[in-house]
């Protein structure tokens, strides 16, 4: 697929050739040579910022990839994108911009790939929303290209205990509950994140990087190769990933293999299977729905529930388990995980990938699952049986669906009185004040895609509940989302959301809410007449943002049940 390079060269004396003289003139000013005009033009998206460790090393990776593209016979056009750090924006109004940034980043990459009419694209990623965003425009316009994850951070350490970013959030709850003092809280804060790379547990970044590798749109092993080594220098594995990416995109150009040739329905089933087997984030539901939408692959919440119902939980990873991505890397990484699943019949081995080979061919030489370790369990003796990780529920509180993250917990039923809050901050203050009690169902509403707007993650209140020792005794129900670092009895993505007139909008303090996993339902225990009367009397609150990117997003965004997309 020659696009820009063909237009720049053209045929002598043709109208197109004359029109492109100005373009060549400008490109000479940015160090293009006569030889470069005969090379394929590769867009290179580099979402760098020093505002988060997840992306602090991405500019260095971009330099390596750019040089590798040149070495492989291409010419790179390099550009940046916005990056909103979930960890830094968490619990504040800034978090409203996090999910919104997924759309803005995707649109930014589309602007550059289409505005420059490039021949192919490589997109880098680090923090959570940059990962699906890096792939969405490639799928949207069926481009030749791939995406490369920047890699996971190494764990921190304090008093012999491995730490990560969620350690800090849970330490806040523990401090407020009087379980640790201010000195220990400060020490955890200082040691939790030792250098560059994305959050180390099976949180959203590592979940989505793994899912996209299983989808076939990134290189084998890249999801579990770490960002930096112990000296906070780009790891040898990640340097090699950069070089492999450049060689792979040139090979894709030669073969003409495009994104939608790879991103098939069976490939999405592979991505879902890997995410569920690892114990991944509920955000995978939103992002895989969004990616399927861009690739024009039919995928619904019901499909996700059906596909994943047979997948056992095999990963023993934080936030619910014991280990981090560096532990998986040490025993064979994601290729080992996928080979284990393929051999057990859980993956479609005939799906094409960006290597030009099938998934099965990529995994032919992958390592076998090591015995005598409890990082990644076998399908025969899983960490938890199938249908015991992320569940899709319906019921009168979630007619379009919602998600519950079980993470291996054995729970079939929970009923309790609603404690109702219209903002995350109000709920957090009540938790920290010790006014939420065992048996309560904490409702946080008007935090959905439209209502927030922006569908904030509820890591602060969920981590506060865990830190206060209430993780097994209090349920949290919200039309917002959860961080991949969240665990406990947490139900998110409730749709229709409160702002759109969902039943969540008319829940009152003390109403009884029931979670029934046998029926797969989330219900408000009121009769239909009372619910209908309350809905008839309900009026949507005024829009909180009248102008700017959040106002635009609120007008355009779809339901969480459709991936909260804007296109």
PDB file of N, CA, C and O in Angstrom, residues 216-267:
ATOM      1  N   UNK A 216      -2.922 -10.304  18.001  1.00  0.00           N
ATOM      2  CA  UNK A 216      -2.043 -10.416  16.842  1.00  0.00           C
ATOM      3  C   UNK A 216      -1.484  -9.120  16.341  1.00  0.00           C
ATOM      4  O   UNK A 216      -0.769  -9.089  15.335  1.00  0.00           O
ATOM      5  N   UNK A 217      -1.761  -8.005  17.045  1.00  0.00           N
ATOM      6  CA  UNK A 217      -1.371  -6.686  16.560  1.00  0.00           C
ATOM      7  C   UNK A 217      -0.111  -6.124  17.216  1.00  0.00           C
ATOM      8  O   UNK A 217       0.234  -4.966  17.002  1.00  0.00           O
ATOM      9  N   UNK A 218       0.571  -6.926  18.012  1.00  0.00           N
ATOM     10  CA  UNK A 218       1.897  -6.546  18.502  1.00  0.00           C
ATOM     11  C   UNK A 218       2.787  -7.776  18.469  1.00  0.00           C
ATOM     12  O   UNK A 218       2.315  -8.898  18.265  1.00  0.00           O
ATOM     13  N   UNK A 219       4.067  -7.579  18.670  1.00  0.00           N
ATOM     14  CA  UNK A 219       5.049  -8.641  18.471  1.00  0.00           C
ATOM     15  C   UNK A 219       5.050  -9.651  19.608  1.00  0.00           C
ATOM     16  O   UNK A 219       4.825  -9.295  20.767  1.00  0.00           O
ATOM     17  N   UNK A 220       5.324 -10.902  19.312  1.00  0.00           N
ATOM     18  CA  UNK A 220       5.380 -11.927  20.365  1.00  0.00           C
ATOM     19  C   UNK A 220       6.390 -11.565  21.448  1.00  0.00           C
ATOM     20  O   UNK A 220       7.536 -11.220  21.156  1.00  0.00           O
ATOM     21  N   UNK A 221       5.934 -11.621  22.699  1.00  0.00           N
ATOM     22  CA  UNK A 221       6.791 -11.351  23.844  1.00  0.00           C
ATOM     23  C   UNK A 221       6.871  -9.913  24.266  1.00  0.00           C
ATOM     24  O   UNK A 221       7.333  -9.608  25.381  1.00  0.00           O
ATOM     25  N   UNK A 222       6.420  -8.985  23.420  1.00  0.00           N
ATOM     26  CA  UNK A 222       6.581  -7.558  23.729  1.00  0.00           C
ATOM     27  C   UNK A 222       5.769  -7.129  24.942  1.00  0.00           C
ATOM     28  O   UNK A 222       6.173  -6.224  25.678  1.00  0.00           O
ATOM     29  N   UNK A 223       4.628  -7.766  25.190  1.00  0.00           N
ATOM     30  CA  UNK A 223       3.777  -7.362  26.312  1.00  0.00           C
ATOM     31  C   UNK A 223       4.439  -7.619  27.655  1.00  0.00           C
ATOM     32  O   UNK A 223       4.226  -6.867  28.611  1.00  0.00           O
ATOM     33  N   UNK A 224       5.225  -8.684  27.756  1.00  0.00           N
ATOM     34  CA  UNK A 224       5.823  -9.033  29.050  1.00  0.00           C
ATOM     35  C   UNK A 224       7.299  -8.670  29.155  1.00  0.00           C
ATOM     36  O   UNK A 224       7.904  -8.866  30.209  1.00  0.00           O
ATOM     37  N   UNK A 225       7.895  -8.146  28.076  1.00  0.00           N
ATOM     38  CA  UNK A 225       9.261  -7.645  28.173  1.00  0.00           C
ATOM     39  C   UNK A 225       9.255  -6.331  28.951  1.00  0.00           C
ATOM     40  O   UNK A 225       8.463  -5.427  28.659  1.00  0.00           O
ATOM     41  N   UNK A 226      10.117  -6.205  29.939  1.00  0.00           N
ATOM     42  CA  UNK A 226      10.084  -5.086  30.874  1.00  0.00           C
ATOM     43  C   UNK A 226      10.636  -3.808  30.255  1.00  0.00           C
ATOM     44  O   UNK A 226      11.463  -3.855  29.334  1.00  0.00           O
ATOM     45  N   UNK A 227      10.196  -2.674  30.792  1.00  0.00           N
ATOM     46  CA  UNK A 227      10.593  -1.376  30.250  1.00  0.00           C
ATOM     47  C   UNK A 227      12.074  -1.097  30.455  1.00  0.00           C
ATOM     48  O   UNK A 227      12.795  -0.712  29.524  1.00  0.00           O
ATOM     49  N   UNK A 228      12.538  -1.255  31.673  1.00  0.00           N
ATOM     50  CA  UNK A 228      13.918  -0.895  32.020  1.00  0.00           C
ATOM     51  C   UNK A 228      14.528  -1.989  32.882  1.00  0.00           C
ATOM     52  O   UNK A 228      13.823  -2.849  33.426  1.00  0.00           O
ATOM     53  N   UNK A 229      15.839  -1.922  33.033  1.00  0.00           N
ATOM     54  CA  UNK A 229      16.522  -2.857  33.923  1.00  0.00           C
ATOM     55  C   UNK A 229      16.693  -2.228  35.299  1.00  0.00           C
ATOM     56  O   UNK A 229      16.174  -1.128  35.563  1.00  0.00           O
ATOM     57  N   UNK A 230      17.449  -2.887  36.165  1.00  0.00           N
ATOM     58  CA  UNK A 230      17.583  -2.422  37.550  1.00  0.00           C
ATOM     59  C   UNK A 230      18.241  -1.058  37.654  1.00  0.00           C
ATOM     60  O   UNK A 230      18.072  -0.347  38.644  1.00  0.00           O
ATOM     61  N   UNK A 231      18.979  -0.663  36.623  1.00  0.00           N
ATOM     62  CA  UNK A 231      19.609   0.660  36.616  1.00  0.00           C
ATOM     63  C   UNK A 231      18.751   1.724  35.977  1.00  0.00           C
ATOM     64  O   UNK A 231      19.220   2.825  35.706  1.00  0.00           O
ATOM     65  N   UNK A 232      17.469   1.413  35.719  1.00  0.00           N
ATOM     66  CA  UNK A 232      16.515   2.326  35.082  1.00  0.00           C
ATOM     67  C   UNK A 232      16.973   2.718  33.679  1.00  0.00           C
ATOM     68  O   UNK A 232      16.760   3.840  33.220  1.00  0.00           O
ATOM     69  N   UNK A 233      17.624   1.780  32.997  1.00  0.00           N
ATOM     70  CA  UNK A 233      18.045   1.945  31.606  1.00  0.00           C
ATOM     71  C   UNK A 233      17.162   1.039  30.741  1.00  0.00           C
ATOM     72  O   UNK A 233      16.806  -0.066  31.167  1.00  0.00           O
ATOM     73  N   UNK A 234      16.825   1.503  29.536  1.00  0.00           N
ATOM     74  CA  UNK A 234      15.978   0.703  28.649  1.00  0.00           C
ATOM     75  C   UNK A 234      16.512  -0.724  28.586  1.00  0.00           C
ATOM     76  O   UNK A 234      17.692  -0.957  28.324  1.00  0.00           O
ATOM     77  N   UNK A 235      15.633  -1.703  28.820  1.00  0.00           N
ATOM     78  CA  UNK A 235      16.061  -3.093  28.872  1.00  0.00           C
ATOM     79  C   UNK A 235      16.491  -3.581  27.492  1.00  0.00           C
ATOM     80  O   UNK A 235      16.030  -3.082  26.453  1.00  0.00           O
ATOM     81  N   UNK A 236      17.361  -4.576  27.482  1.00  0.00           N
ATOM     82  CA  UNK A 236      17.820  -5.162  26.219  1.00  0.00           C
ATOM     83  C   UNK A 236      16.651  -5.760  25.443  1.00  0.00           C
ATOM     84  O   UNK A 236      16.586  -5.655  24.212  1.00  0.00           O
ATOM     85  N   UNK A 237      15.712  -6.383  26.158  1.00  0.00           N
ATOM     86  CA  UNK A 237      14.537  -6.962  25.505  1.00  0.00           C
ATOM     87  C   UNK A 237      13.707  -5.897  24.815  1.00  0.00           C
ATOM     88  O   UNK A 237      13.224  -6.091  23.686  1.00  0.00           O
ATOM     89  N   UNK A 238      13.531  -4.762  25.479  1.00  0.00           N
ATOM     90  CA  UNK A 238      12.695  -3.724  24.897  1.00  0.00           C
ATOM     91  C   UNK A 238      13.399  -3.040  23.724  1.00  0.00           C
ATOM     92  O   UNK A 238      12.751  -2.667  22.730  1.00  0.00           O
ATOM     93  N   UNK A 239      14.715  -2.914  23.796  1.00  0.00           N
ATOM     94  CA  UNK A 239      15.465  -2.395  22.643  1.00  0.00           C
ATOM     95  C   UNK A 239      15.279  -3.306  21.430  1.00  0.00           C
ATOM     96  O   UNK A 239      15.076  -2.838  20.304  1.00  0.00           O
ATOM     97  N   UNK A 240      15.337  -4.606  21.676  1.00  0.00           N
ATOM     98  CA  UNK A 240      15.163  -5.558  20.582  1.00  0.00           C
ATOM     99  C   UNK A 240      13.731  -5.507  20.053  1.00  0.00           C
ATOM    100  O   UNK A 240      13.503  -5.646  18.839  1.00  0.00           O
ATOM    101  N   UNK A 241      12.737  -5.293  20.947  1.00  0.00           N
ATOM    102  CA  UNK A 241      11.354  -5.124  20.498  1.00  0.00           C
ATOM    103  C   UNK A 241      11.249  -3.975  19.495  1.00  0.00           C
ATOM    104  O   UNK A 241      10.532  -4.073  18.487  1.00  0.00           O
ATOM    105  N   UNK A 242      11.934  -2.873  19.781  1.00  0.00           N
ATOM    106  CA  UNK A 242      11.900  -1.696  18.901  1.00  0.00           C
ATOM    107  C   UNK A 242      12.439  -2.044  17.516  1.00  0.00           C
ATOM    108  O   UNK A 242      11.865  -1.655  16.487  1.00  0.00           O
ATOM    109  N   UNK A 243      13.539  -2.773  17.483  1.00  0.00           N
ATOM    110  CA  UNK A 243      14.141  -3.144  16.196  1.00  0.00           C
ATOM    111  C   UNK A 243      13.258  -4.144  15.465  1.00  0.00           C
ATOM    112  O   UNK A 243      13.088  -4.066  14.236  1.00  0.00           O
ATOM    113  N   UNK A 244      12.675  -5.079  16.224  1.00  0.00           N
ATOM    114  CA  UNK A 244      11.773  -6.060  15.599  1.00  0.00           C
ATOM    115  C   UNK A 244      10.547  -5.375  15.003  1.00  0.00           C
ATOM    116  O   UNK A 244      10.037  -5.777  13.960  1.00  0.00           O
ATOM    117  N   UNK A 245      10.065  -4.333  15.690  1.00  0.00           N
ATOM    118  CA  UNK A 245       8.879  -3.616  15.207  1.00  0.00           C
ATOM    119  C   UNK A 245       9.143  -2.983  13.853  1.00  0.00           C
ATOM    120  O   UNK A 245       8.293  -3.038  12.946  1.00  0.00           O
ATOM    121  N   UNK A 246      10.306  -2.376  13.704  1.00  0.00           N
ATOM    122  CA  UNK A 246      10.646  -1.738  12.431  1.00  0.00           C
ATOM    123  C   UNK A 246      10.749  -2.765  11.315  1.00  0.00           C
ATOM    124  O   UNK A 246      10.229  -2.563  10.199  1.00  0.00           O
ATOM    125  N   UNK A 247      11.406  -3.880  11.589  1.00  0.00           N
ATOM    126  CA  UNK A 247      11.536  -4.927  10.563  1.00  0.00           C
ATOM    127  C   UNK A 247      10.161  -5.502  10.212  1.00  0.00           C
ATOM    128  O   UNK A 247       9.864  -5.782   9.041  1.00  0.00           O
ATOM    129  N   UNK A 248       9.307  -5.668  11.238  1.00  0.00           N
ATOM    130  CA  UNK A 248       7.985  -6.245  11.005  1.00  0.00           C
ATOM    131  C   UNK A 248       7.114  -5.342  10.148  1.00  0.00           C
ATOM    132  O   UNK A 248       6.386  -5.823   9.260  1.00  0.00           O
ATOM    133  N   UNK A 249       7.160  -4.043  10.386  1.00  0.00           N
ATOM    134  CA  UNK A 249       6.296  -3.149   9.613  1.00  0.00           C
ATOM    135  C   UNK A 249       6.749  -3.094   8.160  1.00  0.00           C
ATOM    136  O   UNK A 249       5.909  -2.989   7.237  1.00  0.00           O
ATOM    137  N   UNK A 250       8.042  -3.206   7.904  1.00  0.00           N
ATOM    138  CA  UNK A 250       8.518  -3.242   6.521  1.00  0.00           C
ATOM    139  C   UNK A 250       8.078  -4.536   5.832  1.00  0.00           C
ATOM    140  O   UNK A 250       7.708  -4.528   4.648  1.00  0.00           O
ATOM    141  N   UNK A 251       8.078  -5.630   6.577  1.00  0.00           N
ATOM    142  CA  UNK A 251       7.607  -6.897   6.012  1.00  0.00           C
ATOM    143  C   UNK A 251       6.108  -6.847   5.731  1.00  0.00           C
ATOM    144  O   UNK A 251       5.631  -7.405   4.722  1.00  0.00           O
ATOM    145  N   UNK A 252       5.353  -6.190   6.616  1.00  0.00           N
ATOM    146  CA  UNK A 252       3.920  -6.032   6.380  1.00  0.00           C
ATOM    147  C   UNK A 252       3.661  -5.229   5.111  1.00  0.00           C
ATOM    148  O   UNK A 252       2.716  -5.515   4.359  1.00  0.00           O
ATOM    149  N   UNK A 253       4.477  -4.219   4.870  1.00  0.00           N
ATOM    150  CA  UNK A 253       4.345  -3.436   3.641  1.00  0.00           C
ATOM    151  C   UNK A 253       4.564  -4.308   2.413  1.00  0.00           C
ATOM    152  O   UNK A 253       3.853  -4.188   1.403  1.00  0.00           O
ATOM    153  N   UNK A 254       5.535  -5.182   2.508  1.00  0.00           N
ATOM    154  CA  UNK A 254       5.831  -6.062   1.381  1.00  0.00           C
ATOM    155  C   UNK A 254       4.672  -7.029   1.122  1.00  0.00           C
ATOM    156  O   UNK A 254       4.318  -7.303  -0.031  1.00  0.00           O
ATOM    157  N   UNK A 255       4.071  -7.527   2.193  1.00  0.00           N
ATOM    158  CA  UNK A 255       2.997  -8.519   2.046  1.00  0.00           C
ATOM    159  C   UNK A 255       1.634  -7.887   1.794  1.00  0.00           C
ATOM    160  O   UNK A 255       0.736  -8.542   1.253  1.00  0.00           O
ATOM    161  N   UNK A 256       1.478  -6.609   2.215  1.00  0.00           N
ATOM    162  CA  UNK A 256       0.181  -5.946   2.080  1.00  0.00           C
ATOM    163  C   UNK A 256      -0.824  -6.346   3.136  1.00  0.00           C
ATOM    164  O   UNK A 256      -2.021  -6.035   3.022  1.00  0.00           O
ATOM    165  N   UNK A 257      -0.367  -7.002   4.194  1.00  0.00           N
ATOM    166  CA  UNK A 257      -1.266  -7.453   5.263  1.00  0.00           C
ATOM    167  C   UNK A 257      -1.724  -6.254   6.087  1.00  0.00           C
ATOM    168  O   UNK A 257      -0.912  -5.522   6.648  1.00  0.00           O
ATOM    169  N   UNK A 258      -3.043  -6.060   6.171  1.00  0.00           N
ATOM    170  CA  UNK A 258      -3.609  -4.902   6.855  1.00  0.00           C
ATOM    171  C   UNK A 258      -4.232  -5.304   8.191  1.00  0.00           C
ATOM    172  O   UNK A 258      -4.431  -6.486   8.479  1.00  0.00           O
ATOM    173  N   UNK A 259      -4.590  -4.280   8.975  1.00  0.00           N
ATOM    174  CA  UNK A 259      -5.080  -4.494  10.340  1.00  0.00           C
ATOM    175  C   UNK A 259      -6.291  -5.430  10.378  1.00  0.00           C
ATOM    176  O   UNK A 259      -6.356  -6.342  11.203  1.00  0.00           O
ATOM    177  N   UNK A 260      -7.243  -5.214   9.503  1.00  0.00           N
ATOM    178  CA  UNK A 260      -8.477  -6.005   9.570  1.00  0.00           C
ATOM    179  C   UNK A 260      -8.304  -7.432   9.055  1.00  0.00           C
ATOM    180  O   UNK A 260      -9.163  -8.271   9.286  1.00  0.00           O
ATOM    181  N   UNK A 261      -7.180  -7.692   8.372  1.00  0.00           N
ATOM    182  CA  UNK A 261      -6.845  -9.072   8.029  1.00  0.00           C
ATOM    183  C   UNK A 261      -6.474  -9.859   9.285  1.00  0.00           C
ATOM    184  O   UNK A 261      -6.584 -11.087   9.318  1.00  0.00           O
ATOM    185  N   UNK A 262      -6.020  -9.134  10.296  1.00  0.00           N
ATOM    186  CA  UNK A 262      -5.562  -9.727  11.550  1.00  0.00           C
ATOM    187  C   UNK A 262      -6.642  -9.655  12.621  1.00  0.00           C
ATOM    188  O   UNK A 262      -6.896 -10.623  13.342  1.00  0.00           O
ATOM    189  N   UNK A 263      -7.331  -8.509  12.703  1.00  0.00           N
ATOM    190  CA  UNK A 263      -8.291  -8.251  13.779  1.00  0.00           C
ATOM    191  C   UNK A 263      -9.660  -8.838  13.444  1.00  0.00           C
ATOM    192  O   UNK A 263     -10.635  -8.115  13.215  1.00  0.00           O
ATOM    193  N   UNK A 264      -9.723 -10.160  13.422  1.00  0.00           N
ATOM    194  CA  UNK A 264     -10.957 -10.878  13.120  1.00  0.00           C
ATOM    195  C   UNK A 264     -11.710 -11.213  14.404  1.00  0.00           C
ATOM    196  O   UNK A 264     -11.195 -11.019  15.510  1.00  0.00           O
ATOM    197  N   UNK A 265     -12.900 -11.767  14.252  1.00  0.00           N
ATOM    198  CA  UNK A 265     -13.676 -12.174  15.436  1.00  0.00           C
ATOM    199  C   UNK A 265     -12.907 -13.216  16.254  1.00  0.00           C
ATOM    200  O   UNK A 265     -12.860 -13.148  17.481  1.00  0.00           O
ATOM    201  N   UNK A 266     -12.283 -14.182  15.578  1.00  0.00           N
ATOM    202  CA  UNK A 266     -11.536 -15.200  16.309  1.00  0.00           C
ATOM    203  C   UNK A 266     -10.340 -14.585  17.041  1.00  0.00           C
ATOM    204  O   UNK A 266      -9.994 -15.030  18.146  1.00  0.00           O
ATOM    205  N   UNK A 267      -9.727 -13.575  16.462  1.00  0.00           N
ATOM    206  CA  UNK A 267      -8.613 -12.899  17.127  1.00  0.00           C
ATOM    207  C   UNK A 267      -9.083 -12.190  18.398  1.00  0.00           C
ATOM    208  O   UNK A 267      -8.382 -12.195  19.417  1.00  0.00           O
TER     209      UNK A 267
END
